[in-house]
Amino acid sequence: MQGLIIDYAGVLDQNSEDQRRWQELIEAVKAKEISVGILSNEEAEGETADAIREWEFRGEVDAVVLSGEIGSEKPERAAFQAAADAVGQDLADCVMIDDDIMNVRAAVEYGMIGILHTAFERTAVEIQSLFDVEGEF
């Protein structure tokens, strides 16, 4: 696996403590030379879109893909493909994290590894295992 793609709403848009933990985990994943991106069904404009783009502007992720910019939404294959392309990886080399089971299911059907996010601690353990990342987050 060479790419990690993360949903925003319901995953990264948590309280400041969970955001800090996500930032540390993502930093550790990137240290393993793994490309990291955000894929959100968000519109192209607005406060939420700006908040998502901040992750890329700050260098915390390599790319942000918003459905409002690309004209397709998860669970459409084109949305996942756009995110994989944005991080420079094949779909089959990416892991998708989402809090919507239908999006996770679609990602798996398209050849990705899918992780259903329900709690940071659970998702972190799965990411650490898949990308051989050590540490406490």
mmCIF file of C-alpha atoms in Angstrom:
data_model
loop_
_atom_site.group_PDB
_atom_site.id
_atom_site.type_symbol
_atom_site.label_atom_id
_atom_site.label_comp_id
_atom_site.label_asym_id
_atom_site.label_seq_id
_atom_site.Cartn_x
_atom_site.Cartn_y
_atom_site.Cartn_z
ATOM 1 C CA MET A 1 0.000 0.000 0.000
ATOM 2 C CA GLN A 2 1.367 3.352 -1.057
ATOM 3 C CA GLY A 3 -1.581 5.675 -0.566
ATOM 4 C CA LEU A 4 -3.904 6.611 2.276
ATOM 5 C CA ILE A 5 -7.112 8.458 1.444
ATOM 6 C CA ILE A 6 -9.255 9.796 4.273
ATOM 7 C CA ASP A 7 -12.798 11.149 4.334
ATOM 8 C CA TYR A 8 -13.226 14.470 6.103
ATOM 9 C CA ALA A 9 -16.747 14.721 7.539
ATOM 10 C CA GLY A 10 -17.176 12.231 10.361
ATOM 11 C CA VAL A 11 -13.482 11.353 10.405
ATOM 12 C CA LEU A 12 -11.140 14.356 10.445
ATOM 13 C CA ASP A 13 -13.639 17.023 11.496
ATOM 14 C CA GLN A 14 -13.605 16.008 15.155
ATOM 15 C CA ASN A 15 -12.631 17.956 18.265
ATOM 16 C CA SER A 16 -9.216 19.602 18.488
ATOM 17 C CA GLU A 17 -7.707 16.692 20.453
ATOM 18 C CA ASP A 18 -8.730 14.119 17.832
ATOM 19 C CA GLN A 19 -7.529 16.429 15.058
ATOM 20 C CA ARG A 20 -4.148 16.646 16.781
ATOM 21 C CA ARG A 21 -4.016 12.862 17.025
ATOM 22 C CA TRP A 22 -4.914 12.525 13.338
ATOM 23 C CA GLN A 23 -2.218 15.027 12.407
ATOM 24 C CA GLU A 24 0.409 13.050 14.337
ATOM 25 C CA LEU A 25 -0.705 9.738 12.819
ATOM 26 C CA ILE A 26 -0.730 11.179 9.299
ATOM 27 C CA GLU A 27 2.747 12.618 9.869
ATOM 28 C CA ALA A 28 3.980 9.171 10.892
ATOM 29 C CA VAL A 29 2.400 7.593 7.805
ATOM 30 C CA LYS A 30 3.969 10.212 5.530
ATOM 31 C CA ALA A 31 7.343 9.524 7.179
ATOM 32 C CA LYS A 32 7.029 6.021 5.665
ATOM 33 C CA GLU A 33 6.838 7.694 2.229
ATOM 34 C CA ILE A 34 3.121 6.994 1.914
ATOM 35 C CA SER A 35 1.025 9.530 -0.006
ATOM 36 C CA VAL A 36 -1.915 10.883 1.996
ATOM 37 C CA GLY A 37 -4.990 12.645 0.674
ATOM 38 C CA ILE A 38 -8.455 13.730 1.698
ATOM 39 C CA LEU A 39 -11.510 12.811 -0.374
ATOM 40 C CA SER A 40 -14.708 14.599 0.612
ATOM 41 C CA ASN A 41 -18.160 14.878 -0.922
ATOM 42 C CA GLU A 42 -18.012 18.569 -0.020
ATOM 43 C CA GLU A 43 -18.959 21.404 -2.363
ATOM 44 C CA ALA A 44 -16.120 23.384 -3.964
ATOM 45 C CA GLU A 45 -16.815 26.601 -2.057
ATOM 46 C CA GLY A 46 -17.635 27.525 1.516
ATOM 47 C CA GLU A 47 -16.249 27.381 5.034
ATOM 48 C CA THR A 48 -16.058 23.591 5.157
ATOM 49 C CA ALA A 49 -14.263 23.408 1.807
ATOM 50 C CA ASP A 50 -11.787 26.002 3.055
ATOM 51 C CA ALA A 51 -11.230 24.050 6.303
ATOM 52 C CA ILE A 52 -10.533 20.881 4.328
ATOM 53 C CA ARG A 53 -8.099 22.647 1.990
ATOM 54 C CA GLU A 54 -6.181 23.912 5.030
ATOM 55 C CA TRP A 55 -4.919 20.357 5.599
ATOM 56 C CA GLU A 56 -3.135 20.536 2.255
ATOM 57 C CA PHE A 57 -2.037 24.167 2.615
ATOM 58 C CA ARG A 58 -0.385 23.304 5.938
ATOM 59 C CA GLY A 59 1.360 20.332 4.304
ATOM 60 C CA GLU A 60 -0.407 17.788 6.498
ATOM 61 C CA VAL A 61 -1.745 15.904 3.469
ATOM 62 C CA ASP A 62 -0.482 15.732 -0.092
ATOM 63 C CA ALA A 63 -3.800 16.410 -1.808
ATOM 64 C CA VAL A 64 -7.416 17.373 -1.210
ATOM 65 C CA VAL A 65 -10.145 16.239 -3.585
ATOM 66 C CA LEU A 66 -13.614 17.766 -3.227
ATOM 67 C CA SER A 67 -16.577 16.328 -5.100
ATOM 68 C CA GLY A 68 -17.764 19.819 -5.907
ATOM 69 C CA GLU A 69 -14.568 20.357 -7.899
ATOM 70 C CA ILE A 70 -14.431 17.037 -9.744
ATOM 71 C CA GLY A 71 -18.132 16.494 -10.486
ATOM 72 C CA SER A 72 -18.438 13.054 -8.880
ATOM 73 C CA GLU A 73 -19.121 11.822 -5.359
ATOM 74 C CA LYS A 74 -18.308 8.784 -3.307
ATOM 75 C CA PRO A 75 -19.320 6.005 -3.821
ATOM 76 C CA GLU A 76 -18.758 6.623 -7.555
ATOM 77 C CA ARG A 77 -15.575 5.077 -8.896
ATOM 78 C CA ALA A 78 -14.558 8.396 -10.476
ATOM 79 C CA ALA A 79 -14.312 10.044 -7.047
ATOM 80 C CA PHE A 80 -12.001 7.354 -5.687
ATOM 81 C CA GLN A 81 -9.975 7.418 -8.903
ATOM 82 C CA ALA A 82 -9.556 11.193 -8.685
ATOM 83 C CA ALA A 83 -8.230 10.866 -5.132
ATOM 84 C CA ALA A 84 -5.821 8.080 -6.085
ATOM 85 C CA ASP A 85 -4.610 10.137 -9.037
ATOM 86 C CA ALA A 86 -4.178 13.189 -6.795
ATOM 87 C CA VAL A 87 -1.820 11.261 -4.506
ATOM 88 C CA GLY A 88 -0.071 9.647 -7.480
ATOM 89 C CA GLN A 89 -1.092 6.058 -6.781
ATOM 90 C CA ASP A 90 -3.126 3.289 -8.398
ATOM 91 C CA LEU A 91 -6.482 2.543 -6.781
ATOM 92 C CA ALA A 92 -5.288 -0.932 -5.805
ATOM 93 C CA ASP A 93 -2.395 0.625 -3.876
ATOM 94 C CA CYS A 94 -4.631 2.817 -1.701
ATOM 95 C CA VAL A 95 -6.447 2.494 1.598
ATOM 96 C CA MET A 96 -9.726 4.387 2.008
ATOM 97 C CA ILE A 97 -10.982 5.444 5.441
ATOM 98 C CA ASP A 98 -14.605 6.549 5.679
ATOM 99 C CA ASP A 99 -17.376 6.585 8.271
ATOM 100 C CA ASP A 100 -19.997 5.540 5.688
ATOM 101 C CA ILE A 101 -20.140 1.780 5.115
ATOM 102 C CA MET A 102 -21.433 2.256 1.545
ATOM 103 C CA ASN A 103 -18.323 4.267 0.653
ATOM 104 C CA VAL A 104 -16.065 1.653 2.260
ATOM 105 C CA ARG A 105 -17.862 -1.120 0.409
ATOM 106 C CA ALA A 106 -17.500 0.705 -2.910
ATOM 107 C CA ALA A 107 -13.796 1.336 -2.276
ATOM 108 C CA VAL A 108 -13.250 -2.389 -1.707
ATOM 109 C CA GLU A 109 -15.226 -3.245 -4.856
ATOM 110 C CA TYR A 110 -12.870 -0.960 -6.805
ATOM 111 C CA GLY A 111 -9.802 -2.776 -5.446
ATOM 112 C CA MET A 112 -8.857 -0.567 -2.518
ATOM 113 C CA ILE A 113 -8.543 -1.598 1.105
ATOM 114 C CA GLY A 114 -11.456 -0.060 2.975
ATOM 115 C CA ILE A 115 -11.576 0.811 6.674
ATOM 116 C CA LEU A 116 -14.831 1.782 8.349
ATOM 117 C CA HIS A 117 -14.044 4.577 10.808
ATOM 118 C CA THR A 118 -15.990 4.333 14.061
ATOM 119 C CA ALA A 119 -13.415 5.522 16.601
ATOM 120 C CA PHE A 120 -9.949 7.024 16.289
ATOM 121 C CA GLU A 121 -8.303 4.306 18.389
ATOM 122 C CA ARG A 122 -9.642 1.495 16.186
ATOM 123 C CA THR A 123 -8.792 3.229 12.937
ATOM 124 C CA ALA A 124 -5.301 4.124 14.192
ATOM 125 C CA VAL A 125 -4.542 0.475 15.004
ATOM 126 C CA GLU A 126 -5.577 -0.585 11.501
ATOM 127 C CA ILE A 127 -3.510 2.167 9.861
ATOM 128 C CA GLN A 128 -0.505 1.312 12.014
ATOM 129 C CA SER A 129 -0.784 -2.341 11.027
ATOM 130 C CA LEU A 130 -1.200 -1.686 7.296
ATOM 131 C CA PHE A 131 1.627 0.848 7.056
ATOM 132 C CA ASP A 132 3.955 -0.563 9.725
ATOM 133 C CA VAL A 133 3.755 2.591 11.836
ATOM 134 C CA GLU A 134 4.813 2.462 15.450
ATOM 135 C CA GLY A 135 3.895 4.825 18.253
ATOM 136 C CA GLU A 136 1.011 5.997 20.368
ATOM 137 C CA PHE A 137 -1.415 8.454 18.892
#
